[in-house]
Amino acid sequence: MRNRPEEPPVSAYPVHPVDEKLPALKMATTGLQHVAAMYAGVVAPPLIVGAAIGLTGTELTFLTAACLFTAGLATFLQTLGCWKIGARLPFVNGVTFAGVAPMTAIAASTRDKSDALPVIFGAVIVAGLLGFLAAPFFSKAIRFFPPVVTGTVITLIGVSLLPVAFGWAQGPDPAAKDYGSAEYLGLAAATLVIVLLLRRFTHGFVKQIAVLLGLVAGTVVAIPLGVTDFGPVADADVIGFPAPFHFGAPQFQLAAILSMCVVMVVSMTESTADMLALGEIVERPADERTIAAGLRADTLGSALSPLFNGFMCSAFAQNIGLVAMTRIRSRFVVAAGGGFLVLMGLCPMAASLIAVVPRQVLGGAGVVLFGSVAASGIQNLVGAGLEKGENVLVVAVSLAVGLIPVTEPDFYHAFPETARIVLDSGISTGCMTAVVLNLVFNHLGRRRAQTRGAMETAVPLAAPQSIT
C-alpha cells in the first residue's frame, strides 16, 4: 500500500509504527475507539444464542459480559503475543458471527435447554484445539494470495460490512414501526457528517479520534430525540466476574463438534484474509509465520474462551477500517482496547456505557469505517496489474460470488445447514473463488507453455522443403 503524501516512509520511523507505544491518554482514547467500533458485533451473538436457549435477563447479561471478557483476552493474545502465538498486529478479536447459526441449531436440537451451552462450549473447545494444531499447515496457503487476490478480498470485506452499517442506521429493531424512519436515518447521517467535518477541519490527535468524538456527539444529539437509553447503566452491576463453567461443565457431542469444526475452518479462512489485508494497510505484510502465529492466537483464544463462558473468537474486520482511516497502526492501541474489553467483562456497568450509543449513531460511523476498508482494497487492486491476462475476470467473478450472501441472503436456502455455514460467509466464498480462479488463469498450464516456448526458441523449426 502506498504512503500518503503527508506521511514519511516506514523506514523513517525509529521503530515500526506497529510497535510504537503512544502516550497514555492517546492510547486510551484510541483504544476505546476500537471498542466502540466492535462492541455491537461482540454482544450480538450471545444475545441471539441466549435468547434461543431461553436465558433469563440476569443470565443473558452474564453471558454477554463473559464474551466481552474473553474477547479482551483473545485480543491480548493477538496483539501482544506469547512465544509463537499472536500476529502482533493491531488485530481485534471477538466472538465470530459465523457460529451463531450452528450454535442456535445445537440449542434447538438439545432436549434439555440447560445442557445447550455446555454442549456448545465442549464443541468450541475441541474445534479450537484442532484449529491450533492445524494453524501452521493452514498458513502455508499464503502463496495463493497474490495482490490480485488480496485486493479482491480486502474490497469484499469492506463491501460486505457496509450492509451492517446500513442496518444499524435504520434502528435496533427491524420489527418496529419506526425502523428505517427519517428520524433514525437523519441521526445516522448527522453522525456521518460530524465525523467527516472532524476529519476535514481538525488536525493531529483530534483528527485521529474523529470516530470516537462522532459517536459521543451523535449520542448527545440522540438524547432529546428519545433514542438514547440509559436504562442498562442503571440496572448493571458494578462488579462481576465470569466464573469458570458457570453454566455447567462442557459436554462433548460428535455432531456439535463437527458443526463447530466447520465454523473454525471458515473463521480461519476469514482471519487469514483479514491478516493479509491489515498487513498491507500497516505496511508490515503478513508472511507465513505471521499468519500461523495469528491463527494460533485465534484458535487458542477460542479453546480457552468456554472456560470463562465465552464463544469462538475470530478477527473483527470492522476494526481494520478504523486502522485504515486513522492511520494509527500501533498494536498497543488495540491491546489497550482489549484491556477495556476485559474491564467491561469484570464491570458490567462499564460495559453498559458503550451500550448507550444508539445503533443509528453506530451506523453513521460504520459507513466511514467499512468504506475505508473497501477503498484500501481498491487501492491494492490498482497495483495488482488488472491489465494482465484475465485478472479482471478473477476480480469480477470473485466479487460477484462473495456478494451473493449480501445481496440475496436466502440464495443458498436449499443447501444443507452445514454447507450454508461456509456459503453464507461471503468473505470466505469470495476468497476461495479468487484463489481458485487465480490458479486457473495465472498458474495452471503456464509452466508447460513456458517450457514449450523455450524449446521452440532453442530449437527453431526446420525450413520447409520445396517440392520439385
XYZ file of C-alpha atoms in Angstrom:
468
model
C 0.000 0.000 0.000
C 1.405 3.388 -0.917
C 2.162 6.015 1.677
C 0.064 9.128 1.779
C 1.931 12.284 0.719
C 1.958 13.794 4.233
C 3.360 10.642 5.844
C 7.056 9.725 5.988
C 8.015 6.225 4.818
C 8.051 3.443 7.387
C 11.859 3.327 7.213
C 11.985 6.895 8.593
C 10.494 5.858 11.962
C 12.860 4.780 14.807
C 10.520 1.798 15.342
C 7.878 0.435 13.029
C 4.521 2.203 13.645
C 3.021 -1.182 14.546
C 5.406 -1.433 17.526
C 5.082 2.217 18.583
C 3.927 2.926 22.156
C 1.806 6.084 22.251
C 1.225 8.420 25.239
C -1.204 7.031 27.821
C -4.120 9.373 27.039
C -3.852 8.818 23.305
C -3.527 5.069 23.850
C -6.672 5.015 25.997
C -8.884 7.129 23.747
C -7.881 5.414 20.523
C -8.218 2.020 22.194
C -11.722 2.950 23.333
C -12.481 3.920 19.753
C -11.699 0.341 18.697
C -14.036 -0.988 21.397
C -16.835 1.286 20.203
C -16.363 0.043 16.630
C -16.647 -3.629 17.524
C -18.898 -3.655 20.604
C -22.143 -4.383 18.756
C -20.511 -7.301 16.930
C -19.333 -8.866 20.201
C -22.607 -8.640 22.112
C -24.924 -9.662 19.262
C -24.039 -13.425 19.188
C -24.545 -14.042 22.938
C -27.815 -12.077 22.844
C -29.102 -14.162 19.924
C -27.927 -17.523 21.257
C -29.001 -16.704 24.811
C -32.471 -15.771 23.634
C -32.724 -19.014 21.631
C -31.865 -21.013 24.741
C -34.273 -19.024 26.892
C -31.858 -17.461 29.366
C -33.181 -15.030 31.953
C -32.191 -11.362 31.805
C -29.569 -11.867 34.522
C -28.084 -14.893 32.758
C -28.084 -13.032 29.437
C -26.167 -10.142 30.998
C -23.678 -12.632 32.464
C -23.169 -14.358 29.094
C -22.640 -11.014 27.320
C -20.102 -9.864 29.914
C -18.299 -13.198 29.593
C -17.993 -12.751 25.816
C -16.567 -9.236 26.308
C -14.055 -10.608 28.824
C -12.887 -13.446 26.567
C -12.700 -11.102 23.550
C -10.286 -8.961 25.558
C -8.131 -11.986 26.451
C -8.067 -13.123 22.802
C -7.099 -9.601 21.697
C -4.196 -9.649 24.184
C -3.014 -12.938 22.669
C -3.216 -11.493 19.161
C -1.591 -8.094 19.746
C 0.988 -8.713 22.474
C 1.753 -12.320 21.611
C 3.407 -15.110 23.540
C 6.000 -17.471 22.040
C 4.728 -18.346 18.538
C 1.210 -17.220 19.351
C -0.161 -13.902 18.110
C 0.251 -11.973 14.847
C 1.499 -8.948 16.835
C -0.544 -6.652 14.599
C -3.327 -4.183 15.565
C -5.776 -7.043 15.309
C -9.014 -7.147 17.341
C -10.537 -10.500 18.264
C -14.082 -11.195 19.363
C -16.996 -13.598 19.059
C -17.379 -14.754 15.463
C -20.850 -14.306 13.978
C -20.261 -17.359 11.755
C -21.005 -19.563 14.742
C -24.428 -18.085 15.536
C -26.457 -20.277 13.155
C -24.867 -23.611 14.168
C -24.995 -22.685 17.868
C -28.699 -21.906 17.686
C -29.164 -25.176 15.763
C -27.329 -27.047 18.542
C -29.562 -25.334 21.108
C -32.684 -26.288 19.158
C -31.618 -29.943 18.964
C -30.867 -30.187 22.699
C -33.845 -31.533 24.637
C -32.809 -30.081 27.987
C -32.017 -26.417 27.338
C -29.820 -26.333 30.428
C -27.404 -28.608 28.511
C -27.283 -26.418 25.402
C -24.454 -24.111 26.480
C -22.295 -26.953 27.898
C -22.648 -28.816 24.571
C -21.717 -25.653 22.636
C -18.754 -24.993 24.923
C -17.476 -28.566 24.533
C -17.673 -28.319 20.732
C -15.852 -24.958 20.715
C -13.050 -26.337 22.904
C -12.422 -29.297 20.582
C -12.650 -27.158 17.419
C -10.234 -24.624 18.928
C -7.642 -27.246 19.878
C -7.821 -28.902 16.445
C -7.506 -25.493 14.795
C -4.450 -24.717 16.925
C -2.741 -27.894 15.685
C -3.708 -27.125 12.065
C -2.563 -23.466 12.122
C 0.976 -23.970 10.718
C -0.380 -26.055 7.825
C -3.250 -23.663 7.124
C -0.826 -20.710 6.996
C 1.018 -22.179 4.015
C -1.900 -21.036 1.876
C -0.302 -17.551 1.796
C 1.395 -18.370 -1.522
C -2.081 -18.500 -3.038
C -2.717 -14.839 -2.113
C -1.004 -12.555 -4.676
C -2.090 -8.870 -4.904
C -4.992 -9.632 -7.258
C -6.426 -11.982 -4.606
C -5.662 -9.880 -1.522
C -7.026 -6.735 -3.185
C -10.233 -8.557 -4.061
C -10.629 -9.933 -0.540
C -9.960 -6.568 1.133
C -12.519 -4.893 -1.119
C -15.005 -7.664 -0.399
C -14.502 -7.330 3.366
C -15.373 -3.634 3.223
C -18.328 -4.006 0.871
C -19.712 -6.969 2.852
C -19.633 -4.953 6.078
C -21.465 -1.926 4.663
C -24.932 -3.575 4.947
C -24.218 -3.961 8.683
C -23.794 -0.194 8.941
C -26.947 0.379 6.886
C -28.888 -1.959 9.187
C -27.624 -0.128 12.284
C -28.637 3.215 10.746
C -32.271 2.063 10.466
C -32.635 1.285 14.157
C -32.257 -1.534 16.691
C -35.448 -3.479 15.951
C -36.366 -4.455 12.360
C -39.866 -5.358 13.521
C -40.570 -1.891 14.964
C -42.817 0.543 13.104
C -40.218 3.306 13.157
C -37.465 1.064 11.752
C -35.778 2.985 8.927
C -37.668 6.189 9.736
C -36.446 9.563 8.517
C -35.575 10.455 12.117
C -33.303 7.424 12.502
C -31.638 7.875 9.134
C -31.185 11.582 9.875
C -29.399 10.719 13.123
C -27.064 8.347 11.269
C -26.442 10.995 8.606
C -25.707 13.617 11.279
C -23.111 11.311 12.864
C -21.522 10.692 9.481
C -21.356 14.432 8.762
C -19.803 15.126 12.188
C -17.081 12.532 11.571
C -16.373 13.941 8.101
C -16.193 17.528 9.394
C -13.801 16.495 12.154
C -11.611 14.688 9.634
C -11.645 17.692 7.297
C -11.194 20.646 9.652
C -9.214 19.271 12.606
C -5.625 18.161 12.917
C -3.430 15.842 14.941
C -4.914 13.930 17.843
C -8.467 15.277 17.441
C -8.480 14.183 13.813
C -7.330 10.698 14.765
C -10.164 10.169 17.258
C -12.795 11.674 14.960
C -14.861 8.472 15.034
C -14.953 8.364 18.842
C -15.892 12.059 19.016
C -18.528 11.473 16.350
C -20.042 8.647 18.406
C -20.148 10.860 21.512
C -21.656 13.803 19.592
C -24.206 11.561 17.871
C -25.251 10.096 21.227
C -25.724 13.607 22.665
C -27.819 14.608 19.644
C -29.930 11.472 20.149
C -30.843 12.319 23.770
C -33.600 14.878 23.026
C -34.934 12.534 20.337
C -35.560 9.892 22.997
C -33.385 7.351 21.230
C -30.646 7.087 23.856
C -31.464 4.570 26.590
C -29.594 4.896 29.902
C -31.518 2.016 31.435
C -28.679 -0.514 31.003
C -26.365 1.702 33.106
C -28.861 1.980 35.963
C -29.565 -1.765 36.012
C -25.984 -3.009 35.632
C -23.852 -4.335 38.499
C -20.631 -2.539 39.331
C -18.530 -5.678 39.709
C -18.946 -9.126 38.182
C -16.656 -12.000 37.225
C -17.359 -14.715 34.639
C -16.885 -17.663 36.989
C -15.463 -20.687 35.109
C -18.094 -23.094 33.773
C -20.906 -21.030 35.248
C -23.434 -22.840 33.037
C -22.027 -26.305 33.718
C -19.085 -28.498 32.718
C -18.548 -28.851 28.937
C -20.201 -31.777 27.178
C -18.826 -33.372 24.034
C -21.227 -34.474 21.296
C -19.894 -35.527 17.890
C -22.493 -33.716 15.764
C -21.942 -30.432 17.603
C -18.169 -30.821 17.367
C -18.280 -31.420 13.604
C -20.509 -28.378 13.163
C -18.155 -26.089 15.092
C -15.117 -27.526 13.256
C -16.671 -26.306 10.007
C -17.140 -22.884 11.608
C -13.486 -22.959 12.683
C -12.354 -23.542 9.080
C -14.493 -20.598 7.947
C -13.126 -18.478 10.784
C -9.518 -19.354 9.940
C -10.115 -18.506 6.271
C -11.553 -15.105 7.175
C -8.765 -14.425 9.680
C -6.135 -15.227 7.051
C -7.759 -12.776 4.646
C -8.029 -10.144 7.395
C -4.369 -10.524 8.377
C -3.292 -10.096 4.761
C -5.478 -7.001 4.494
C -4.225 -5.500 7.738
C -0.604 -6.265 6.849
C -0.979 -4.224 3.671
C -2.635 -1.325 5.496
C 0.007 -1.055 8.237
C 2.840 -1.731 5.756
C 4.029 -4.878 7.509
C 2.948 -7.621 5.084
C 1.761 -10.774 6.820
C 4.052 -13.664 5.894
C 3.525 -17.359 6.550
C 4.990 -17.155 10.072
C 2.776 -14.182 10.995
C -0.356 -15.909 9.728
C 0.485 -19.115 11.601
C 1.016 -17.142 14.818
C -2.209 -15.204 14.273
C -4.206 -18.371 13.661
C -2.737 -19.918 16.806
C -3.996 -16.900 18.770
C -7.456 -17.202 17.182
C -7.762 -20.902 17.873
C -6.197 -20.895 21.347
C -8.411 -17.963 22.315
C -11.390 -19.977 21.083
C -10.344 -23.066 23.034
C -9.884 -21.081 26.267
C -12.988 -18.922 25.823
C -15.526 -21.552 27.035
C -13.595 -21.815 30.308
C -14.999 -18.341 31.082
C -18.347 -18.990 29.344
C -17.417 -17.357 26.028
C -17.813 -18.462 22.417
C -15.455 -18.980 19.462
C -13.205 -15.981 18.773
C -12.138 -14.592 15.406
C -10.783 -11.447 13.755
C -13.003 -8.375 13.565
C -12.797 -6.892 10.084
C -14.566 -3.643 11.050
C -11.567 -2.571 13.128
C -9.345 -2.837 10.071
C -11.357 0.064 8.659
C -10.570 2.109 11.757
C -6.850 1.457 11.339
C -7.065 2.382 7.653
C -8.878 5.644 8.375
C -6.984 6.898 11.440
C -3.557 5.635 10.303
C -2.810 4.743 13.936
C -1.077 1.422 13.422
C 0.183 0.645 16.926
C -0.727 -2.814 18.158
C -0.521 -1.492 21.708
C -3.510 0.759 20.996
C -5.565 -2.317 20.163
C -4.141 -4.056 23.235
C -5.486 -1.103 25.245
C -8.846 -1.774 23.619
C -8.509 -5.377 24.775
C -7.932 -4.054 28.284
C -11.187 -2.117 28.101
C -12.979 -5.283 26.988
C -11.606 -7.192 29.989
C -12.684 -4.394 32.326
C -16.156 -4.405 30.785
C -16.356 -8.137 31.395
C -15.417 -7.544 35.042
C -17.579 -4.430 35.394
C -20.975 -4.766 33.685
C -21.726 -1.103 34.427
C -18.715 -0.049 32.318
C -19.896 -2.345 29.526
C -23.302 -0.729 29.598
C -21.793 2.709 28.852
C -20.889 1.586 25.341
C -24.349 0.048 25.027
C -25.807 3.531 25.485
C -24.583 4.540 21.994
C -27.641 4.153 19.721
C -27.402 1.772 16.790
C -28.271 4.629 14.440
C -25.170 6.520 15.582
C -23.028 3.409 15.088
C -24.464 3.101 11.586
C -23.359 6.601 10.600
C -19.805 5.974 11.806
C -19.790 2.500 10.247
C -20.188 3.951 6.755
C -16.803 5.634 7.143
C -15.127 2.659 8.800
C -16.269 -0.050 6.420
C -15.972 2.145 3.344
C -12.331 2.762 4.266
C -11.666 -0.985 4.095
C -13.186 -1.222 0.609
C -11.139 1.795 -0.511
C -7.948 0.121 0.723
C -8.808 -2.958 -1.313
C -9.371 -0.884 -4.430
C -6.010 0.779 -3.873
C -4.390 -2.671 -3.769
C -6.176 -3.726 -6.961
C -4.831 -0.663 -8.769
C -1.319 -2.046 -8.336
C -2.278 -5.677 -8.978
C -1.933 -5.486 -12.760
C -5.548 -5.824 -13.818
C -4.491 -5.322 -17.427
C -2.545 -8.590 -17.341
C -4.139 -11.817 -18.516
C -7.551 -12.475 -17.024
C -7.048 -10.636 -13.726
C -10.132 -8.515 -14.343
C -12.152 -11.707 -14.702
C -10.702 -13.072 -11.443
C -11.763 -9.917 -9.597
C -15.174 -9.643 -11.263
C -16.324 -13.206 -10.584
C -14.863 -13.333 -7.062
C -16.610 -10.125 -6.041
C -19.872 -11.365 -7.553
C -19.701 -14.705 -5.701
C -18.685 -13.015 -2.455
C -21.596 -10.587 -2.626
C -24.253 -13.284 -3.101
C -24.966 -13.670 0.654
C -25.023 -9.874 0.991
C -27.452 -9.145 -1.834
C -29.512 -12.368 -1.608
C -29.283 -13.751 1.955
C -31.541 -16.740 1.123
C -29.730 -17.670 -2.092
C -28.425 -20.956 -0.613
C -31.611 -21.840 1.280
C -31.901 -25.242 -0.431
C -28.417 -26.355 0.670
C -27.744 -28.396 3.846
C -27.190 -26.376 7.023
C -23.550 -27.498 7.250
C -22.812 -26.258 3.735
C -24.546 -22.954 4.460
C -22.086 -22.233 7.266
C -19.467 -21.791 4.547
C -21.652 -20.490 1.715
C -23.315 -17.789 3.804
C -19.909 -16.255 4.543
C -19.340 -14.030 1.521
C -15.779 -13.270 2.579
C -14.914 -16.977 2.659
C -16.612 -17.881 -0.638
C -15.202 -14.816 -2.404
C -11.736 -15.544 -1.055
C -11.817 -19.179 -2.162
C -13.162 -18.184 -5.592
C -10.345 -15.648 -6.056
C -7.718 -18.223 -5.076
C -9.087 -20.881 -7.439
C -9.539 -18.519 -10.399
C -6.071 -17.072 -9.918
C -4.628 -20.590 -10.043
C -6.660 -21.494 -13.130
C -5.884 -18.369 -15.158
C -2.417 -17.426 -13.933
C -0.700 -20.678 -12.981
C -2.160 -23.918 -14.339
C -0.676 -24.672 -17.748
C 1.626 -21.650 -17.665
C 4.739 -23.669 -16.831
C 4.059 -26.093 -19.678
C 3.508 -23.178 -22.065
C 6.721 -21.512 -20.897
C 8.666 -24.751 -21.377
C 7.230 -25.221 -24.852
C 8.099 -21.622 -25.739
C 11.651 -22.086 -24.502
C 12.063 -25.249 -26.592
C 10.759 -23.510 -29.692
C 13.227 -20.674 -29.123
C 16.145 -23.026 -28.564
C 15.329 -25.401 -31.458
C 13.681 -23.471 -34.311
C 11.557 -25.377 -36.764
C 13.316 -26.506 -39.920
C 12.506 -24.533 -43.044
C 10.010 -26.345 -45.262
C 11.493 -28.231 -48.219
C 10.463 -27.041 -51.650
C 8.664 -29.580 -53.788
C 10.033 -30.009 -57.248
